[in-house]
Structures are given as structure tokens and as C-alpha cells.
Coordinates of C-alpha atoms in Angstrom, one line a residue:
M1 CA -79.9 121.9 -54.1
W2 CA -76.7 119.7 -52.9
T3 CA -77.9 120.7 -48.6
H4 CA -80.9 119.4 -49.6
L5 CA -79.5 116.1 -50.8
G6 CA -76.8 115.8 -48.4
S7 CA -79.9 116.1 -45.6
A8 CA -81.9 113.5 -47.7
I9 CA -79.3 111.6 -47.4
A10 CA -77.6 112.1 -42.9
G11 CA -81.5 111.8 -42.9
L12 CA -82.1 108.8 -44.6
M13 CA -78.3 106.5 -42.6
F14 CA -79.9 108.4 -39.3
A15 CA -83.1 106.1 -39.7
W16 CA -81.4 102.8 -41.4
A17 CA -78.7 103.4 -38.2
M18 CA -82.5 103.5 -35.6
F19 CA -83.8 100.3 -37.9
Q20 CA -81.1 98.1 -37.1
Q21 CA -79.7 99.1 -33.0
Y22 CA -83.6 99.1 -31.8
F23 CA -85.9 97.2 -34.3
P24 CA -86.4 93.7 -33.5
H25 CA -84.3 91.0 -35.8
Q26 CA -88.1 89.3 -36.9
I27 CA -89.2 92.5 -38.4
R28 CA -85.0 92.9 -39.7
D29 CA -85.6 89.4 -41.5
H30 CA -88.7 90.2 -43.5
F31 CA -87.4 93.7 -44.4
S32 CA -84.7 92.2 -46.2
R33 CA -86.4 89.5 -47.5
Y34 CA -88.6 91.5 -49.3
G35 CA -86.3 93.3 -50.0
Q36 CA -84.2 91.3 -51.7
K37 CA -87.6 90.5 -53.9
L38 CA -88.1 93.9 -54.9
L39 CA -84.4 94.4 -55.9
G40 CA -84.5 91.2 -58.1
L41 CA -87.2 92.7 -59.5
V42 CA -84.6 95.5 -61.1
Y43 CA -81.7 94.2 -60.6
P44 CA -80.7 91.4 -63.7
Y45 CA -77.3 90.3 -63.4
L46 CA -77.3 87.0 -61.1
Q47 CA -74.4 86.6 -58.2
I48 CA -71.6 83.4 -58.2
T49 CA -69.9 82.9 -55.4
F50 CA -66.8 80.0 -54.5
H51 CA -65.4 80.2 -51.0
E52 CA -61.9 79.7 -50.7
Y53 CA -62.0 77.3 -47.4
T54 CA -65.3 75.0 -47.6
G55 CA -66.7 71.8 -46.2
E56 CA -63.7 70.4 -44.4
R57 CA -61.9 73.3 -42.6
L58 CA -58.1 72.9 -43.6
K59 CA -58.7 71.7 -47.3
R60 CA -58.7 74.1 -49.4
S61 CA -61.4 73.9 -52.4
E62 CA -60.3 72.7 -55.5
F63 CA -62.7 75.1 -57.1
Y64 CA -61.6 77.8 -56.1
S65 CA -57.6 76.8 -57.1
A66 CA -59.3 75.9 -60.6
I67 CA -60.7 79.1 -60.7
Q68 CA -57.2 81.1 -59.6
N69 CA -55.8 79.2 -62.0
Y70 CA -58.3 80.1 -65.2
L71 CA -57.8 83.8 -64.6
S72 CA -54.3 84.2 -64.1
A73 CA -54.3 84.4 -68.2
N74 CA -56.3 87.1 -68.2
S75 CA -55.3 88.4 -64.6
S76 CA -52.0 89.2 -66.4
T77 CA -53.2 91.8 -69.1
N78 CA -56.9 93.0 -68.0
A79 CA -55.8 93.3 -64.0
K80 CA -54.2 96.5 -62.1
K81 CA -53.1 95.1 -59.2
L82 CA -51.4 91.7 -59.4
K83 CA -50.3 88.8 -57.5
A84 CA -46.7 86.3 -58.3
D85 CA -46.5 82.8 -57.7
V86 CA -43.1 80.7 -58.3
V87 CA -43.6 77.4 -59.5
K88 CA -41.3 74.3 -61.5
D89 CA -38.5 74.8 -59.8
N90 CA -38.0 78.8 -59.1
H91 CA -38.0 79.6 -62.4
S92 CA -41.7 80.1 -63.9
V93 CA -43.9 82.9 -62.6
V94 CA -47.5 82.6 -62.4
L95 CA -49.3 86.4 -61.6
T96 CA -53.5 86.1 -60.4
M97 CA -54.8 89.0 -59.5
D98 CA -54.6 90.2 -56.7
D99 CA -57.7 90.5 -53.7
H100 CA -60.5 93.7 -54.7
E101 CA -60.0 93.4 -57.9
E102 CA -61.8 92.8 -61.9
V103 CA -61.5 90.7 -65.1
T104 CA -63.4 90.9 -67.4
D105 CA -64.3 87.1 -69.3
D106 CA -65.9 86.2 -72.5
F107 CA -67.9 83.2 -73.5
N108 CA -69.4 82.6 -76.2
G109 CA -70.3 85.6 -77.2
I110 CA -71.0 86.5 -73.1
K111 CA -69.4 88.5 -70.5
I112 CA -69.0 87.5 -67.7
W113 CA -67.2 90.0 -64.5
W114 CA -64.9 88.1 -62.2
S115 CA -63.8 89.1 -58.4
S116 CA -61.2 88.6 -56.2
N117 CA -63.3 89.7 -52.6
K118 CA -62.0 88.8 -48.8
I119 CA -63.0 89.6 -45.2
T120 CA -61.0 90.0 -42.6
P121 CA -62.6 89.4 -39.7
Q122 CA -63.0 92.6 -37.3
T123 CA -61.3 90.5 -33.9
Q124 CA -57.5 89.2 -34.8
T125 CA -56.9 85.9 -33.8
F126 CA -53.8 83.8 -34.1
S127 CA -54.7 80.5 -35.6
F128 CA -51.7 77.6 -37.1
Y129 CA -55.2 76.8 -39.0
P130 CA -55.4 79.1 -42.7
A131 CA -58.8 79.2 -43.3
A132 CA -59.1 81.3 -39.9
G133 CA -58.2 84.2 -41.0
D134 CA -59.3 86.1 -43.9
K135 CA -61.7 85.1 -46.1
R136 CA -61.3 85.2 -49.7
Y137 CA -63.4 83.9 -52.6
F138 CA -64.3 84.4 -56.0
K139 CA -67.8 86.3 -57.7
L140 CA -68.4 85.9 -60.6
T141 CA -71.0 88.0 -62.3
V142 CA -73.4 87.4 -65.4
H143 CA -76.9 88.8 -66.8
R144 CA -79.1 86.5 -65.3
R145 CA -80.7 85.4 -69.3
H146 CA -77.5 83.8 -69.6
R147 CA -78.2 81.2 -66.1
D148 CA -79.1 77.9 -67.9
V149 CA -75.7 78.7 -70.4
I150 CA -73.7 79.4 -67.1
T151 CA -74.4 77.0 -65.0
N152 CA -74.8 74.3 -67.5
S153 CA -71.2 74.8 -69.4
Y154 CA -68.9 78.0 -68.4
I155 CA -68.2 76.8 -64.4
D156 CA -67.9 73.6 -65.8
H157 CA -65.2 74.8 -68.3
V158 CA -63.2 77.0 -66.3
I159 CA -62.5 74.1 -63.8
K160 CA -61.2 72.0 -66.6
K161 CA -59.2 74.7 -68.4
G162 CA -57.7 75.8 -65.0
K163 CA -57.1 72.0 -64.0
E164 CA -55.6 71.9 -66.9
I165 CA -53.1 74.7 -66.3
A166 CA -52.4 73.6 -63.2
V167 CA -50.7 69.6 -64.6
K168 CA -49.3 72.4 -67.1
N169 CA -47.1 74.4 -63.7
R170 CA -47.0 72.1 -61.7
Q171 CA -43.7 71.4 -59.8
R172 CA -43.3 67.0 -59.9
K173 CA -42.4 66.1 -56.5
L174 CA -40.7 62.4 -56.0
Y175 CA -42.4 60.7 -52.7
T176 CA -41.3 57.4 -50.8
N177 CA -43.5 55.9 -48.0
N178 CA -43.2 57.1 -44.1
T179 CA -42.9 54.9 -41.3
S180 CA -46.9 55.5 -39.8
D181 CA -44.8 55.5 -36.5
Q182 CA -44.8 59.1 -38.3
W183 CA -48.1 59.2 -40.0
Y184 CA -49.8 60.8 -36.9
G185 CA -48.8 65.2 -35.4
W186 CA -49.4 68.4 -36.3
K187 CA -48.0 68.2 -40.5
A188 CA -47.2 64.6 -40.4
T189 CA -47.7 63.3 -43.6
K190 CA -48.4 59.1 -44.9
W191 CA -45.6 60.4 -47.4
S192 CA -42.4 62.6 -47.6
H193 CA -41.9 64.3 -50.9
V194 CA -38.5 65.7 -53.1
M195 CA -38.5 68.0 -56.9
F196 CA -38.5 65.6 -58.4
E197 CA -35.7 66.8 -61.4
H198 CA -34.9 63.3 -63.1
P199 CA -33.2 64.4 -67.0
A200 CA -33.9 60.7 -68.2
S201 CA -36.6 60.2 -71.4
F202 CA -37.2 58.6 -74.1
D203 CA -34.7 60.0 -76.4
T204 CA -32.0 58.9 -74.6
L205 CA -33.3 55.8 -73.5
A206 CA -30.1 52.7 -74.6
M207 CA -33.2 50.5 -76.2
A208 CA -33.7 49.4 -79.5
T209 CA -36.1 52.4 -81.5
K210 CA -38.8 50.4 -82.5
E211 CA -39.9 49.4 -78.9
K212 CA -39.6 52.3 -77.2
E213 CA -41.8 54.1 -79.4
G214 CA -44.2 51.2 -79.1
I215 CA -43.1 52.2 -75.6
K216 CA -44.3 55.4 -75.5
K217 CA -47.4 55.1 -77.4
D218 CA -49.2 52.8 -75.2
L219 CA -48.1 55.5 -71.9
K220 CA -50.4 57.7 -74.3
K221 CA -53.2 55.9 -75.4
F222 CA -53.4 55.0 -72.0
S223 CA -53.2 59.2 -70.3
Q224 CA -56.0 59.5 -73.4
S225 CA -58.6 57.0 -73.2
K226 CA -60.5 58.2 -69.0
D227 CA -63.0 58.2 -71.2
Y228 CA -62.3 54.8 -73.2
Y229 CA -62.6 53.1 -69.4
A230 CA -65.3 54.3 -67.9
K231 CA -67.1 52.7 -70.8
I232 CA -65.4 48.6 -70.3
G233 CA -66.0 49.6 -66.3
K234 CA -61.7 48.5 -65.8
P235 CA -60.1 52.0 -63.1
W236 CA -57.9 54.1 -64.8
K237 CA -54.6 52.5 -64.0
R238 CA -52.0 50.2 -65.5
G239 CA -49.6 47.4 -65.0
Y240 CA -45.9 47.6 -66.7
L241 CA -43.5 44.5 -65.3
L242 CA -39.6 45.8 -65.9
Y243 CA -37.8 42.7 -66.0
G244 CA -33.8 41.8 -66.5
P245 CA -30.2 41.7 -65.9
P246 CA -29.5 45.1 -63.7
G247 CA -27.7 48.0 -64.7
T248 CA -29.8 47.2 -68.1
G249 CA -32.6 50.3 -67.3
K250 CA -35.1 49.9 -65.3
S251 CA -35.2 52.6 -63.3
T252 CA -34.1 55.0 -66.5
M253 CA -37.0 53.7 -68.4
I254 CA -39.0 54.8 -64.6
A255 CA -38.1 58.6 -64.8
A256 CA -38.3 58.8 -68.4
M257 CA -41.8 57.0 -68.3
A258 CA -42.5 60.3 -65.7
N259 CA -40.8 62.9 -68.1
L260 CA -43.2 61.6 -70.9
L261 CA -47.2 62.1 -69.1
N262 CA -45.8 64.1 -67.2
Y263 CA -47.0 62.3 -63.2
D264 CA -45.5 62.1 -60.3
V265 CA -43.1 58.9 -58.7
Y266 CA -44.8 57.1 -55.9
D267 CA -41.7 55.0 -54.8
L268 CA -43.8 52.1 -52.0
E269 CA -41.3 50.5 -49.7
L270 CA -42.5 47.6 -49.3
T271 CA -40.1 46.6 -46.1
T272 CA -41.0 49.9 -44.0
V273 CA -45.4 49.1 -44.3
K274 CA -46.4 46.8 -40.5
D275 CA -49.9 45.4 -42.9
N276 CA -52.1 45.1 -45.6
S277 CA -54.9 48.0 -43.5
E278 CA -51.5 50.0 -43.7
L279 CA -50.7 49.1 -46.9
R280 CA -54.0 50.1 -48.5
K281 CA -54.5 54.0 -46.4
L282 CA -51.5 55.1 -48.4
L283 CA -52.8 53.8 -52.0
I284 CA -55.2 56.8 -50.3
E285 CA -53.2 59.2 -50.0
T286 CA -51.5 58.4 -53.8
T287 CA -52.4 61.5 -56.5
S288 CA -53.3 60.6 -59.9
K289 CA -51.6 61.2 -62.6
S290 CA -48.7 59.3 -60.5
I291 CA -46.8 55.8 -61.8
I292 CA -46.1 53.8 -57.9
V293 CA -43.4 52.0 -58.5
I294 CA -42.3 48.7 -56.4
E295 CA -38.5 48.2 -57.6
D296 CA -36.8 44.8 -57.2
I297 CA -39.9 42.9 -56.3
D298 CA -39.0 39.8 -55.6
C299 CA -36.3 41.3 -52.4
S300 CA -38.9 43.5 -51.4
L301 CA -40.8 40.6 -49.3
D302 CA -41.1 37.3 -48.9
L303 CA -45.0 37.4 -50.9
T304 CA -44.4 34.0 -53.0
G305 CA -43.4 32.1 -49.2
Q306 CA -46.8 29.7 -49.7
R307 CA -47.6 29.2 -52.8
K308 CA -43.9 27.4 -53.3
P309 CA -45.0 23.6 -54.5
K310 CA -43.1 20.6 -52.7
K311 CA -39.9 20.4 -54.7
E312 CA -39.3 24.2 -54.4
K313 CA -39.3 23.0 -51.2
E314 CA -37.5 21.0 -51.2
E315 CA -34.9 22.9 -52.9
D316 CA -35.3 25.1 -50.5
E317 CA -34.6 22.2 -47.0
E318 CA -31.7 21.3 -49.5
E319 CA -30.0 24.5 -49.6
G320 CA -30.8 25.4 -45.6
K321 CA -27.6 22.5 -44.6
D322 CA -25.4 25.2 -46.7
P323 CA -23.9 28.1 -43.9
I324 CA -24.3 30.5 -46.4
S325 CA -27.4 29.5 -47.4
K326 CA -29.2 29.6 -44.2
K327 CA -27.9 32.5 -43.0
K328 CA -29.1 34.5 -45.9
K329 CA -33.1 33.2 -45.8
E330 CA -31.8 34.0 -41.5
E331 CA -31.7 37.5 -42.5
E332 CA -34.2 37.7 -45.0
A333 CA -36.7 36.5 -42.2
E334 CA -35.9 39.2 -40.0
R335 CA -36.5 41.3 -41.9
N336 CA -39.5 40.5 -43.7
K337 CA -40.8 39.7 -39.8
S338 CA -41.6 43.3 -38.9
S339 CA -43.7 43.4 -42.3
K340 CA -47.0 41.2 -42.2
V341 CA -48.2 42.9 -45.7
T342 CA -49.4 39.2 -48.1
L343 CA -49.7 37.8 -51.3
S344 CA -53.5 38.5 -50.8
G345 CA -53.3 41.7 -49.6
L346 CA -50.3 43.4 -52.7
L347 CA -52.7 41.4 -55.7
N348 CA -56.0 43.7 -53.9
F349 CA -53.8 46.7 -53.7
I350 CA -53.1 46.5 -57.1
D351 CA -56.0 45.1 -58.8
G352 CA -58.6 44.8 -56.2
I353 CA -61.7 47.3 -54.9
W354 CA -58.6 50.0 -53.2
S355 CA -57.3 50.0 -56.8
A356 CA -60.7 51.6 -57.9
C357 CA -59.7 54.7 -55.0
G358 CA -58.2 57.5 -57.8
G359 CA -57.7 56.8 -61.4
E360 CA -54.7 57.6 -63.8
R361 CA -51.6 55.8 -62.2
I362 CA -49.3 53.4 -63.2
I363 CA -48.1 51.2 -61.2
V364 CA -44.9 49.4 -62.4
F365 CA -43.5 46.5 -61.1
T366 CA -39.0 45.8 -60.8
T367 CA -37.2 43.0 -61.2
N368 CA -34.3 40.9 -61.9
Y369 CA -35.1 37.6 -61.4
V370 CA -39.0 37.6 -63.3
E371 CA -39.1 33.9 -63.1
K372 CA -39.0 33.9 -58.8
L373 CA -42.5 36.4 -59.3
D374 CA -45.6 34.5 -58.2
P375 CA -47.4 34.4 -61.6
A376 CA -50.6 35.7 -59.9
L377 CA -49.4 38.8 -58.8
I378 CA -48.2 39.4 -63.2
R379 CA -50.8 37.5 -64.7
R380 CA -52.6 40.1 -67.5
G381 CA -54.9 42.5 -66.2
R382 CA -52.4 43.4 -62.8
M383 CA -49.3 43.7 -64.7
D384 CA -50.4 44.9 -68.2
K385 CA -46.9 45.0 -70.3
H386 CA -43.9 43.7 -69.6
I387 CA -41.1 44.2 -71.2
E388 CA -37.4 43.4 -71.4
M389 CA -35.1 45.6 -70.1
S390 CA -31.9 43.1 -72.0
Y391 CA -28.8 43.4 -72.5
C392 CA -27.1 46.2 -74.8
C393 CA -27.5 46.1 -78.5
F394 CA -26.1 47.9 -81.9
E395 CA -28.8 50.5 -81.8
A396 CA -28.9 51.1 -78.2
F397 CA -25.2 51.7 -78.4
K398 CA -25.9 54.4 -81.3
V399 CA -28.2 55.8 -78.5
L400 CA -25.3 56.2 -75.9
A401 CA -23.0 57.1 -79.1
K402 CA -25.0 60.4 -79.4
N403 CA -25.6 61.2 -75.8
Y404 CA -21.5 60.2 -74.4
L405 CA -19.1 61.3 -77.1
D406 CA -21.8 63.3 -79.7
I407 CA -21.0 61.1 -82.2
E408 CA -23.6 59.6 -84.7
S409 CA -21.1 57.5 -87.4
H410 CA -17.8 56.6 -87.1
E411 CA -15.2 53.7 -88.6
L412 CA -15.2 51.6 -85.5
F413 CA -19.1 51.3 -85.3
A414 CA -19.0 47.6 -87.4
T415 CA -16.1 46.3 -85.0
I416 CA -18.8 47.3 -81.5
Q417 CA -22.0 46.0 -83.8
N418 CA -19.6 42.7 -83.8
L419 CA -18.8 42.7 -80.5
L420 CA -22.0 43.1 -78.9
E421 CA -23.6 39.8 -81.2
E422 CA -21.1 38.4 -79.8
T423 CA -21.3 39.2 -76.7
K424 CA -23.0 40.8 -73.7
M425 CA -22.4 43.8 -72.0
T426 CA -25.6 46.3 -70.0
P427 CA -26.5 50.1 -71.3
A428 CA -24.4 50.5 -67.9
D429 CA -21.3 49.2 -68.7
V430 CA -21.8 50.5 -72.3
A431 CA -22.2 53.8 -70.8
E432 CA -19.2 53.5 -67.9
N433 CA -16.3 53.2 -70.5
L434 CA -17.9 55.3 -73.3
M435 CA -18.1 58.3 -70.1
P436 CA -15.3 60.6 -71.0
K437 CA -12.6 60.2 -67.9
S438 CA -9.8 63.9 -68.9
D439 CA -9.4 65.8 -70.3
D440 CA -7.3 64.8 -72.8
E441 CA -9.8 61.6 -73.6
D442 CA -11.9 61.8 -77.6
G443 CA -15.1 60.3 -78.6
E444 CA -12.4 57.3 -80.8
T445 CA -10.4 56.9 -77.2
C446 CA -13.4 56.0 -75.8
M447 CA -14.8 53.8 -77.9
K448 CA -11.4 51.6 -77.8
K449 CA -11.8 50.9 -74.5
L450 CA -15.0 50.3 -75.4
I451 CA -13.4 47.8 -78.1
A452 CA -11.4 46.8 -75.4
A453 CA -13.8 45.9 -72.8
L454 CA -15.9 44.4 -75.2
E455 CA -13.1 41.7 -76.5
E456 CA -12.7 41.2 -72.7
T457 CA -16.0 40.3 -71.4
K458 CA -16.2 37.7 -74.6
E459 CA -12.8 35.9 -73.3
E460 CA -14.6 35.7 -70.0
E461 CA -17.4 34.0 -71.7
A462 CA -15.7 31.7 -73.4
R463 CA -13.6 31.0 -70.3
K464 CA -16.6 30.0 -68.5
K465 CA -18.6 28.8 -70.8
S466 CA -15.6 25.7 -71.7
E467 CA -15.1 25.3 -67.7
E468 CA -19.0 24.9 -67.2
E469 CA -18.9 22.2 -70.3
A470 CA -15.7 20.6 -68.7
K471 CA -18.1 20.7 -65.5
L472 CA -20.7 18.8 -67.5
K473 CA -17.7 16.4 -68.8
S474 CA -16.0 15.2 -66.1
E475 CA -19.3 14.9 -64.1
Q476 CA -20.8 12.7 -67.3
E477 CA -18.2 10.6 -67.2
A478 CA -18.2 10.0 -62.6
K479 CA -21.6 8.7 -63.7
E480 CA -20.8 6.9 -66.8
Q481 CA -18.0 4.9 -64.5
D482 CA -20.0 4.0 -61.7
Q483 CA -22.9 2.8 -63.7
P484 CA -21.1 -0.4 -64.4
A485 CA -20.0 -0.5 -60.2
K486 CA -23.5 0.3 -59.5
E487 CA -24.1 -2.8 -61.6
D488 CA -21.6 -5.2 -60.5
E489 CA -23.4 -4.9 -56.9
K490 CA -27.0 -5.2 -57.8
G491 CA -26.1 -8.4 -59.7
K492 CA -24.6 -9.9 -56.5
E493 CA -27.1 -8.5 -55.2
N494 CA -29.4 -10.6 -57.1
D495 CA -26.9 -14.1 -57.1
T496 CA -28.0 -13.0 -53.3
S497 CA -31.3 -13.1 -53.4
K498 CA -31.4 -16.4 -55.0
E499 CA -29.6 -18.2 -53.5
I500 CA -31.1 -17.0 -49.2
K501 CA -33.5 -18.0 -52.0
E502 CA -32.4 -21.1 -53.4
N503 CA -31.5 -22.5 -49.5
D504 CA -34.9 -21.6 -47.5
L505 CA -36.5 -24.0 -50.5
I506 CA -33.7 -26.7 -49.8
S507 CA -34.1 -27.1 -45.9
N508 CA -38.1 -26.4 -46.6
G509 CA -37.9 -29.4 -48.9
K510 CA -35.8 -31.2 -46.5
E511 CA -38.4 -30.2 -43.2
N512 CA -40.7 -31.6 -45.7
N513 CA -39.6 -34.6 -46.0
S514 CA -38.5 -35.8 -42.4
I515 CA -41.8 -34.7 -41.1

């Protein structure tokens, strides 16, 4: 029996080889088409293939990546051959199934088979492009009676879960924009990046507790409001303006926001952007789940020169007479000369049509002098939430004391509280005084050092205040002394004018009499 079976199989293989070799391709195509239909009558399963590279050859399919992330959970327990990928700063390992492996999945009681496959081209060629090598793909197999459930629900479920896993496992990055002469060429990009590893959080941020909680709620509400923004017809973005004196924690606030939401950070340097067109191209290259930051926007470019009122222009002209101010303005003009980014271009970047290219973005401006910014730039709808980063209060001090000294309560707290209410010191200065500089310094020593610094600052502020009052008083006295002299001069001018008029009248009268 086995001998006859072997002979029959060999005869069939020979006949198939002859058919493939000598029959015209039109006949082979018809045979293949009708053969597939005949097989479909008896084969009860549906198969869907997801290729790694589709469409653009150099761009990996997002569906393939999402499926790979989704299957990583099942493959680590069911597959026999696994591949290991290292993520999260080389500390976490994600296992995915290797090529030619199969795992099963269950969705609402439906059994689904997933297999990972690879096609190796017969002719090996050297290429820089990944799509020119092995062709990898995932194949989904399920009973055809579940076609509607798979196509309408299951695939969307896999893609959504896969993207969530990718966000969870990804290593966040800090980007900065390259100059336009580095945008083209092999592996050239518009943004360069490093791993974002800033440890700041809202728990360690020196700020009043009530204000921090309000900001955290606002951020979390934004990240969960995709459907709400679609309903009201607005791009899924939000603007934050951080303003206050230097050293009040504006950059730390940005890092805490990124860590809270697990977002990337794009630090945009406007002075390297040549024009509005480049600014739009940079925006398109940013990804969702990101924070776009422009720090010290009042110093980046002269975006408000066209809108200065007449009074301010006159003040600028007076300042231009001062050689130091004139030199400073010349340096700023030279720095801004290479960039043609306008206020209109920046407004379109924030709130125009191009701002809708992508979603789930936060735009943050920081400034030390909010009064210098154009009102159109910071109005609600562009900068939706204005956050004042102020001087250190007692609540912020307690956070710093816990961070730097592991002290939550001390007898010196009352003295420090009174001094903080009477003087102005930034959280950066408070933190510097609280930080131990040697092993000999303990918590109490550092707090006494802070008290001395606060008292010195208080005395300095009092001295400056008295000097300003004395200066104002002297100016007022000088004005009062000049007033009588001006009145005397004005009176003399009036008398002189009166005499001239009288003389004119007399002379005119004599002339009339002589006539």
C-alpha cells in the first residue's frame, strides 16, 4: 500500500512540474483561480495578512508594529521561539514571537490564530533600505463564520491595545530642531533627540499644593478628551503660558508635565528657523503625545515690533540715545536678522489650520516678562491657561525641605515662614541654601543658613526701598524748587509781552494822529 501511495504521489508531483513548465500561463491562471474557488468551498477558515512594509517602502506599517506589541503578551507564554527587544533605557525586555511561530488569541469566545512569517528573496542583494531584504508579515486565521466580528471589532481592538502598549513601553525623548541645511541627505532629520530622563515630578515641584493639584487635573482632563475636542470642532491641543521671575521653576514645571502625561518634549529654538515655511515643516514632523516648548519667547525673536504703539516707539528712540541700550538693541537685531519668522507665522503655528496636523499636543511658552508679549500671542484659545511661577511661599519651602533634607517639621519653620512672607526669594535660591555642601552640614545647619540668607535679602530690599524713596523725594523737591522759578520766568514773559503790546498800541495811535 505504501509503495503504491508513494508512486502515486511521485506521479502527481511529476505531472504538476510538467504543468508548471510547459502549459501557457493563461491556462495556469484559470486553473489557479478555479482551484482557489474549489478550495474555498471546503476550507472553512479566513486569512488576513499584515505586511511589515506597505505603501511607502521606507516606512514601517503602524498596523504591523501595533500587532507586534499586542502579540508580545501572548507570545511570552505560548510561543516556543522568542525575540527579545530592550526598551526603557536598557532596563526592560519585551519578548515577541520569532519568525515562523504561531500563537492563539481569544476574543469574546472566538479562537484566533496568529503566525509570524518571513519571505527571503532568492537573490540576495545589498541595500540600505530595510524593505529590500526579508519580507515579514503577520497572518491572522479564524473561522469564516466570524468574519464580521473580526473585521468590525477585533482588528480595531488589536490596533488600539497595541498602540497603548507601545506608549507604555516607549522611551521618551527630548528633541531639538536642526538648522535647515541639515534637513537633507542620508539619515538627515529636522529634529535631533536624546533620551528624556529628567526626574522632576509634581510631588517634588516647589509650588503651593492647591495650584499643583489644579494643574494636574487640567492636564489629565486634556489627555482624556479626544472625543470632546472632536465634538466641539477644535484641534486636540492646549496652550500653557508659564511666566515669572528667573529661578521660579518654569523649566522644572515642563519636565513634571511631561513625566505626568508620559509625553515627548520638543524644545523649539526659533532663532534657527529661517521663515514661516520652515516653522510649519517642523510642526508637521512632531508626533502626538508631545509637549512643544518655546522658552523665553520674549527673547527669542522680535515678534512684536510691528505692533508697538507710538508711545513705546518714542521710548525706544530715547533709549537709543544711550550707547549701552543702543548696542544691546543692535546685537538683538543682528541675532534676529537671519530669521524671518513673523508674529503671524507663529500664530498660525499655534492656532491656525496647520496646528490641526496631529493631535494630543501641548504648546508651552515661558517668559520672565509677560507684559512684553503681544496680547494676540497669549490670548485665551492660544495660551489657554496662564500659570504664574512666583517667589517661594511657605508651602513650597516645605516641599523643598522634604526633598533636600528629609525634614517635614522643625522648630525653625515658624521663623522661616515669617521671613518668606516679608521678603522675596525664588525657589532656586531657597533650594541652593538648603542643599548640604559637605557631610558636616545637617538639616538644622542648612535651615539656619537659609534664615541668614533671608535676613540678608530682607535688609537688601529695605535698603533699596529707602534709596528709591529718597530718590523720589529728592526728585519731588527739585520739581517743587523749579516750579517757582518757572512761574517767575512765565510772569516775566507775560509782562514783556504786555509791554510789547502796549508799545505797539501807542505807536499805532501816534501814527493815526499824525495822519
